[in-house]
Amino acid sequence: MLGMWSPLLLWGLVTPCQGLLETVGTLARIDKDELGKGEPKALVGGPILQNVLGTVTSVNQGLLGSGGLLGGGGLLSYGGVFGVVEELSGLKVEEVTLPKVSVKLLPGFGVQLNLHTKVGLHGSGPLGSVLQLAAEVNVSSRVALGVSARGTPILILKRCSTLLGHISLLTGLLPAPLFGVVEQTLFKVLPELLCPVVDSVLSVVNELLGAVLGLVPLGALGSVEFTLATLPLISNQYIELDVNPIVKSVAGDVIDFPKPRNPVRVPPKEDHTSQVTVPLFLFNTVFGLLQTSGALDLDITSELVPSNVPLTTTDLAALVPEALRKLPPGQQLLLSLRVKEAPTVMTLNAQLAPSATELHISLSLERLSVQLVSSSAHTFDASRLEEWLSSVVRLAYVPKLNVNLDVGIPLPKVLNVNFANAALAIIENAVVLTVPS
């Protein structure tokens, strides 16, 4: 019968050691540049308001599209509000330039949102000539930042005003009296129709803000639920969301882990960047979920290690002959690794790699120490097994651990900010991800 012995293996994650956190949650600081910029961008990957407006003002869809309020069948098309004038001009909206967006954050309140756009109208003149007109419009609105009944951040339109700029007759002939009537009508109608565009934009942005909260799966292990810990804060340059991550098992049980006792501080955010701070306790809690689910346990046999790593009773007895020389020679060993407590600090080198929505962890073994807990044979100095066990753990256990860690640490989805190319900074009790806006 083979003897049974239980060594205690100690290892850990290299932890950061500078700075403090202001809160114990996941802190997101979203720069105002993410809300909108002055020049249009592609519908994927650009500033959020420009993206939304690109959909809202599409020629064939949205409020200003050909099938919307201003398009064919809409208020400015045949059958609309023009009455007699329409019979002469038959004006309808053919083109809406993607609005230029300017955003000013209002500390303690919300956002000042300004849109500048050009509307192209097409119709026929009284003598059958083709008419093309262009009108410039500025929309100014004050938007409050609050919390919805679901507990999500929400933007609320408080005030909206419009200013119609210059109207140009690009092609065609239109007698001055009729042009004056058209001009007066546009001055009256267009401003009343463009404020719903702001409402439409805000409804889409609010859906994205709502996505900050909710369940994010952790593979087959469980999930992370993000909740808003406090009311959103607004500075001159960014919106700050204190998001509380709650880790749950597949069964729905909360995996709790002690949070730092002392108040903590986040490093200053540079202008024109967005920032997410991931607390150390979230890493530890995910490790706790791995431990309670058995994902950190492994039975190691010779099939899991290269042939040059000895894993027989003969090889083991050669390491501590005075205690293990009576082991039957030539038999395969079974090493059962069982993690009894959730790891907190481990001497494993951790490489962190951000993706768009997650922070991935890859581990490598830096050192390993061994203590003998019990043995049915003679007691012996277990440290003599460290080099051998280090090879086994490095080659068989760490790769399996990295597979389980591939689920990553979820990042809150804040306005679809992509953190794939984020710069990483490790401070005390946290990792800070920063991306340019």
XYZ file of C-alpha atoms in Angstrom:
437
model
C 0.000 0.000 0.000
C 1.331 3.380 -0.930
C 1.957 5.837 1.852
C -0.178 8.968 2.009
C 1.353 12.359 2.640
C -0.151 15.819 2.455
C 2.171 18.717 1.685
C 0.937 22.281 1.924
C 1.759 24.317 -1.195
C 1.922 28.091 -0.868
C 1.861 30.470 -3.824
C 0.260 33.805 -4.638
C -0.471 36.703 -6.982
C 1.954 39.582 -7.128
C -0.090 42.540 -5.845
C 0.275 46.270 -6.510
C 1.496 48.572 -3.791
C 0.798 52.232 -4.449
C -2.110 54.643 -4.023
C -5.562 54.139 -2.529
C -9.095 53.842 -3.887
C -11.820 56.388 -3.325
C -14.503 53.712 -3.247
C -14.608 49.941 -3.079
C -16.641 49.493 -6.255
C -15.745 49.573 -9.924
C -15.359 53.262 -10.715
C -16.070 54.469 -14.263
C -15.110 57.985 -15.359
C -16.436 58.753 -18.838
C -14.977 61.782 -20.584
C -17.359 64.276 -22.193
C -15.603 63.624 -25.493
C -17.212 60.183 -25.509
C -20.657 61.774 -25.637
C -20.044 63.712 -28.794
C -17.484 65.456 -30.941
C -17.717 68.196 -33.498
C -17.184 66.054 -36.577
C -19.146 62.986 -37.710
C -17.693 59.540 -37.197
C -18.514 56.096 -38.480
C -21.536 54.418 -36.954
C -19.282 51.893 -35.237
C -16.576 52.957 -32.840
C -17.109 56.739 -32.860
C -18.486 59.124 -30.248
C -21.745 57.882 -28.823
C -24.018 60.801 -29.708
C -22.661 60.961 -33.241
C -23.349 57.232 -33.567
C -26.916 57.597 -32.375
C -27.579 60.671 -34.502
C -26.210 58.835 -37.494
C -29.074 56.372 -37.070
C -31.733 58.890 -36.073
C -31.075 61.155 -39.046
C -30.525 58.496 -41.682
C -32.249 59.408 -44.949
C -34.321 56.244 -44.952
C -35.031 55.839 -41.255
C -35.334 57.686 -37.965
C -37.219 60.837 -37.015
C -35.689 62.972 -39.746
C -35.564 60.267 -42.380
C -37.631 60.047 -45.530
C -40.148 57.905 -43.671
C -40.147 60.016 -40.501
C -41.683 63.269 -39.338
C -40.061 65.315 -42.062
C -39.966 62.798 -44.887
C -42.400 61.485 -47.462
C -45.858 61.476 -45.902
C -44.554 63.558 -43.015
C -45.354 67.077 -41.912
C -43.388 68.812 -44.639
C -44.303 66.488 -47.496
C -47.412 66.385 -49.669
C -50.438 66.453 -47.437
C -48.490 68.125 -44.653
C -48.782 71.536 -43.015
C -47.972 73.720 -46.024
C -51.497 74.050 -47.350
C -51.543 76.405 -50.345
C -47.775 76.828 -50.278
C -47.319 73.075 -50.598
C -49.420 73.025 -53.700
C -46.924 75.399 -55.204
C -43.734 73.828 -53.904
C -44.432 70.211 -52.877
C -41.480 70.436 -50.508
C -40.192 67.385 -48.687
C -37.003 66.605 -46.828
C -34.480 64.778 -48.994
C -31.342 65.086 -46.911
C -30.360 65.760 -43.325
C -26.698 66.343 -42.597
C -25.376 64.349 -39.660
C -25.489 66.948 -36.875
C -22.335 68.349 -35.386
C -22.502 67.811 -31.646
C -21.023 69.884 -28.856
C -21.336 68.802 -25.243
C -20.729 70.797 -22.096
C -20.997 69.061 -18.737
C -22.873 71.012 -16.079
C -21.501 70.005 -12.640
C -24.252 68.993 -10.272
C -26.893 68.975 -13.012
C -26.231 67.218 -16.275
C -25.343 68.136 -19.839
C -25.687 71.100 -22.203
C -26.209 69.484 -25.614
C -25.988 71.519 -28.827
C -26.707 70.190 -32.316
C -25.994 71.976 -35.570
C -27.446 70.451 -38.731
C -28.443 71.270 -42.293
C -31.734 70.170 -43.822
C -32.068 69.786 -47.582
C -35.556 70.169 -49.100
C -36.700 69.262 -52.596
C -39.827 70.131 -54.502
C -41.267 71.716 -57.629
C -41.912 75.403 -58.269
C -45.099 77.017 -59.439
C -43.971 76.743 -63.061
C -42.857 73.130 -62.719
C -39.230 73.999 -62.087
C -37.171 71.871 -59.676
C -36.611 73.505 -56.311
C -33.804 72.724 -53.868
C -33.505 74.553 -50.563
C -31.117 74.209 -47.628
C -31.781 75.358 -44.066
C -29.343 75.522 -41.143
C -30.717 74.691 -37.712
C -29.212 74.882 -34.221
C -30.800 72.912 -31.382
C -29.826 73.667 -27.783
C -30.977 71.533 -24.872
C -30.309 71.108 -21.156
C -30.298 67.511 -20.005
C -30.331 66.393 -16.370
C -28.512 63.242 -15.197
C -30.491 61.191 -12.710
C -31.374 57.642 -11.714
C -34.295 55.689 -13.180
C -36.759 53.526 -11.258
C -34.544 50.547 -12.172
C -31.593 52.240 -10.513
C -29.809 52.963 -13.808
C -28.273 56.303 -14.864
C -30.706 58.233 -17.041
C -30.600 61.472 -19.054
C -33.760 63.608 -18.831
C -34.527 66.440 -21.264
C -35.381 69.524 -19.230
C -35.331 72.278 -21.857
C -35.010 72.433 -25.625
C -34.860 75.431 -27.947
C -34.067 75.811 -31.631
C -32.752 78.560 -33.840
C -33.274 78.445 -37.588
C -30.383 79.954 -39.474
C -29.953 80.926 -43.090
C -32.288 79.419 -45.723
C -30.819 79.158 -49.208
C -32.510 78.548 -52.555
C -29.958 76.290 -54.263
C -31.743 75.589 -57.555
C -34.979 76.633 -59.224
C -37.063 79.764 -59.399
C -39.331 80.950 -56.626
C -40.927 84.386 -56.625
C -39.929 86.495 -53.671
C -43.414 86.531 -52.088
C -43.652 82.734 -52.197
C -40.094 82.360 -50.953
C -41.000 84.588 -48.023
C -44.021 82.430 -47.184
C -41.914 79.242 -47.424
C -39.234 80.824 -45.295
C -41.730 81.903 -42.623
C -43.311 78.463 -42.595
C -39.971 76.731 -42.188
C -39.082 79.113 -39.369
C -42.297 78.039 -37.661
C -42.305 74.305 -38.383
C -38.699 73.072 -38.320
C -37.863 74.206 -34.771
C -40.954 72.447 -33.419
C -39.919 69.200 -35.065
C -36.245 68.974 -34.123
C -36.576 68.715 -30.332
C -38.023 65.192 -30.707
C -34.667 64.304 -32.283
C -33.011 65.099 -28.938
C -35.572 62.934 -27.146
C -34.845 60.118 -29.581
C -31.116 60.446 -29.036
C -31.544 60.428 -25.262
C -33.741 57.329 -25.341
C -31.032 55.411 -27.198
C -28.272 56.730 -24.933
C -30.363 55.780 -21.892
C -30.593 52.234 -23.197
C -26.805 52.162 -23.348
C -26.543 53.663 -19.860
C -28.980 51.017 -18.641
C -26.628 48.349 -19.978
C -24.155 49.389 -17.248
C -26.299 47.393 -14.861
C -27.310 43.787 -15.204
C -25.789 40.306 -15.226
C -22.551 39.586 -17.060
C -21.788 35.850 -17.369
C -18.569 34.374 -15.987
C -18.480 31.388 -18.300
C -20.077 28.352 -16.683
C -19.050 29.482 -13.189
C -21.584 32.203 -12.475
C -22.058 35.883 -13.194
C -21.291 39.418 -12.089
C -24.195 41.760 -11.433
C -23.398 45.468 -11.656
C -25.492 47.909 -9.606
C -25.164 51.652 -9.152
C -23.742 52.275 -5.687
C -24.286 56.044 -5.549
C -25.810 58.853 -7.599
C -23.768 59.767 -10.696
C -21.318 62.616 -10.218
C -20.571 65.247 -12.861
C -17.458 67.376 -13.153
C -16.490 69.809 -15.902
C -14.748 67.069 -17.864
C -16.330 63.700 -17.054
C -19.261 61.744 -15.633
C -18.401 59.427 -12.744
C -20.330 56.231 -12.030
C -19.633 54.216 -8.888
C -20.635 50.695 -9.906
C -20.932 47.944 -7.321
C -19.988 44.487 -8.721
C -21.726 41.505 -7.093
C -20.309 38.069 -7.961
C -22.811 35.192 -7.983
C -22.494 31.461 -8.434
C -24.518 29.520 -11.018
C -27.040 28.806 -8.259
C -27.422 32.536 -7.611
C -25.506 32.587 -4.320
C -23.516 35.750 -3.645
C -19.777 35.123 -3.347
C -18.818 37.673 -0.729
C -15.296 38.793 0.007
C -13.998 41.303 2.556
C -13.612 44.779 1.098
C -10.878 47.232 2.139
C -11.587 48.870 5.484
C -9.937 52.204 4.826
C -11.197 54.953 2.517
C -9.361 54.831 -0.768
C -8.527 57.212 -3.634
C -8.485 56.915 -7.418
C -5.618 58.592 -9.325
C -6.564 61.751 -11.250
C -8.044 61.276 -14.715
C -6.267 63.013 -17.562
C -8.288 65.191 -19.927
C -9.724 63.546 -23.038
C -9.533 60.055 -21.570
C -12.031 57.649 -20.039
C -11.120 55.490 -17.089
C -12.329 52.365 -15.308
C -10.893 51.276 -11.972
C -11.211 47.563 -11.121
C -10.815 46.863 -7.373
C -8.563 44.091 -6.082
C -11.433 42.553 -4.124
C -13.217 41.794 -7.421
C -10.193 39.728 -8.502
C -10.228 37.956 -5.135
C -13.969 37.349 -5.334
C -13.662 35.762 -8.773
C -10.923 33.530 -7.380
C -13.331 32.713 -4.550
C -15.930 31.635 -7.106
C -13.335 29.456 -8.820
C -12.417 27.902 -5.481
C -15.964 27.154 -4.308
C -16.824 25.603 -7.673
C -13.784 23.306 -7.536
C -12.248 24.937 -10.610
C -8.933 25.377 -8.766
C -8.659 21.661 -7.890
C -6.825 19.172 -10.078
C -5.673 15.557 -10.024
C -2.293 15.378 -11.741
C -1.123 12.162 -13.398
C 1.760 11.401 -15.735
C -0.482 12.129 -18.743
C -0.567 15.811 -17.776
C 3.186 16.393 -17.569
C 6.024 15.999 -20.099
C 8.009 12.772 -20.038
C 11.058 14.567 -18.654
C 9.182 15.391 -15.436
C 9.374 12.321 -13.167
C 6.090 11.226 -11.638
C 6.724 7.745 -10.210
C 7.326 6.346 -6.733
C 10.939 5.637 -7.681
C 11.558 9.283 -8.572
C 9.815 10.493 -5.419
C 11.751 8.130 -3.140
C 15.014 9.380 -4.670
C 14.208 12.895 -3.454
C 13.730 11.883 0.226
C 15.150 8.344 0.494
C 15.298 8.211 4.271
C 11.545 8.667 4.554
C 10.165 7.196 1.317
C 12.600 4.391 0.384
C 10.015 1.729 1.268
C 7.580 2.902 -1.417
C 6.893 0.234 -4.076
C 9.168 1.151 -6.992
C 8.029 2.077 -10.481
C 4.406 2.978 -9.727
C 2.693 6.043 -11.165
C 1.913 8.861 -8.760
C -1.391 10.677 -8.412
C -1.022 14.217 -7.095
C -4.294 15.673 -5.842
C -4.237 19.469 -5.615
C -7.074 20.825 -3.480
C -7.464 24.533 -2.740
C -9.130 24.690 0.667
C -9.563 28.454 0.914
C -10.197 31.185 -1.632
C -6.820 32.614 -2.715
C -6.188 36.213 -1.795
C -2.526 36.967 -2.365
C -0.478 34.504 -4.389
C 3.122 34.444 -5.585
C 2.103 33.923 -9.164
C 3.093 36.467 -11.773
C -0.083 37.864 -13.292
C -0.178 39.248 -16.808
C -3.213 41.457 -17.436
C -4.628 41.974 -20.932
C -7.722 44.132 -21.556
C -10.311 43.381 -24.200
C -13.309 45.502 -25.187
C -15.391 44.363 -22.195
C -13.095 42.293 -19.948
C -9.764 42.282 -18.177
C -8.083 38.940 -18.825
C -5.607 37.298 -16.445
C -2.781 34.929 -17.324
C -0.666 33.408 -14.542
C 2.818 31.980 -14.337
C 4.482 30.440 -11.302
C 7.137 32.555 -9.687
C 7.954 30.437 -6.653
C 6.484 27.661 -4.556
C 7.064 26.664 -0.947
C 6.068 23.321 0.571
C 5.217 22.339 4.140
C 4.435 18.821 5.316
C 1.016 18.691 6.973
C 0.785 14.941 7.585
C 2.414 11.691 6.457
C 1.801 7.969 7.072
C 5.539 7.467 6.592
C 8.373 9.192 8.431
C 8.295 12.950 8.669
C 10.745 14.724 6.424
C 11.780 18.156 5.221
C 9.174 18.880 2.533
C 11.207 21.784 1.153
C 13.331 19.153 -0.655
C 10.309 18.566 -2.898
C 9.942 22.204 -3.925
C 11.919 22.085 -7.179
C 10.144 18.924 -8.328
C 6.684 20.140 -7.342
C 7.369 23.534 -8.929
C 7.953 21.805 -12.278
C 4.764 19.777 -11.904
C 2.662 22.782 -10.916
C 4.156 24.998 -13.632
C 3.620 22.461 -16.401
C 0.334 20.824 -15.367
C -1.569 23.038 -12.944
C -0.948 26.618 -14.125
C -2.113 25.971 -17.733
C -5.353 24.471 -16.412
C -5.790 27.430 -14.077
C -5.326 29.854 -16.986
C -8.041 28.067 -18.952
C -10.472 28.675 -16.074
C -9.347 32.280 -15.772
C -10.053 32.903 -19.454
C -13.525 34.180 -18.481
C -11.761 37.368 -17.380
C -12.862 40.122 -15.027
C -15.949 41.821 -16.567
C -15.858 45.576 -17.091
C -19.043 47.638 -16.821
C -20.553 48.503 -20.219
C -20.547 52.288 -20.112
C -21.735 53.856 -23.400
C -19.933 51.108 -25.331
C -16.507 52.521 -24.477
C -13.954 50.036 -25.854
C -11.110 49.240 -23.448
C -9.300 46.796 -25.761
C -6.307 49.137 -26.146
C -6.404 50.574 -22.646
C -3.245 51.549 -20.812
C -2.990 49.691 -17.488
C -1.794 51.162 -14.202
C -1.563 49.059 -11.051
C -2.167 50.917 -7.820
C -2.787 49.660 -4.324
C -5.950 47.552 -4.239
C -6.875 48.213 -7.868
C -6.055 48.180 -11.578
C -6.822 51.345 -13.597
C -7.651 51.124 -17.328
C -7.404 54.330 -19.356
C -8.337 54.914 -23.011
C -8.202 58.133 -25.060
C -11.581 59.612 -25.956
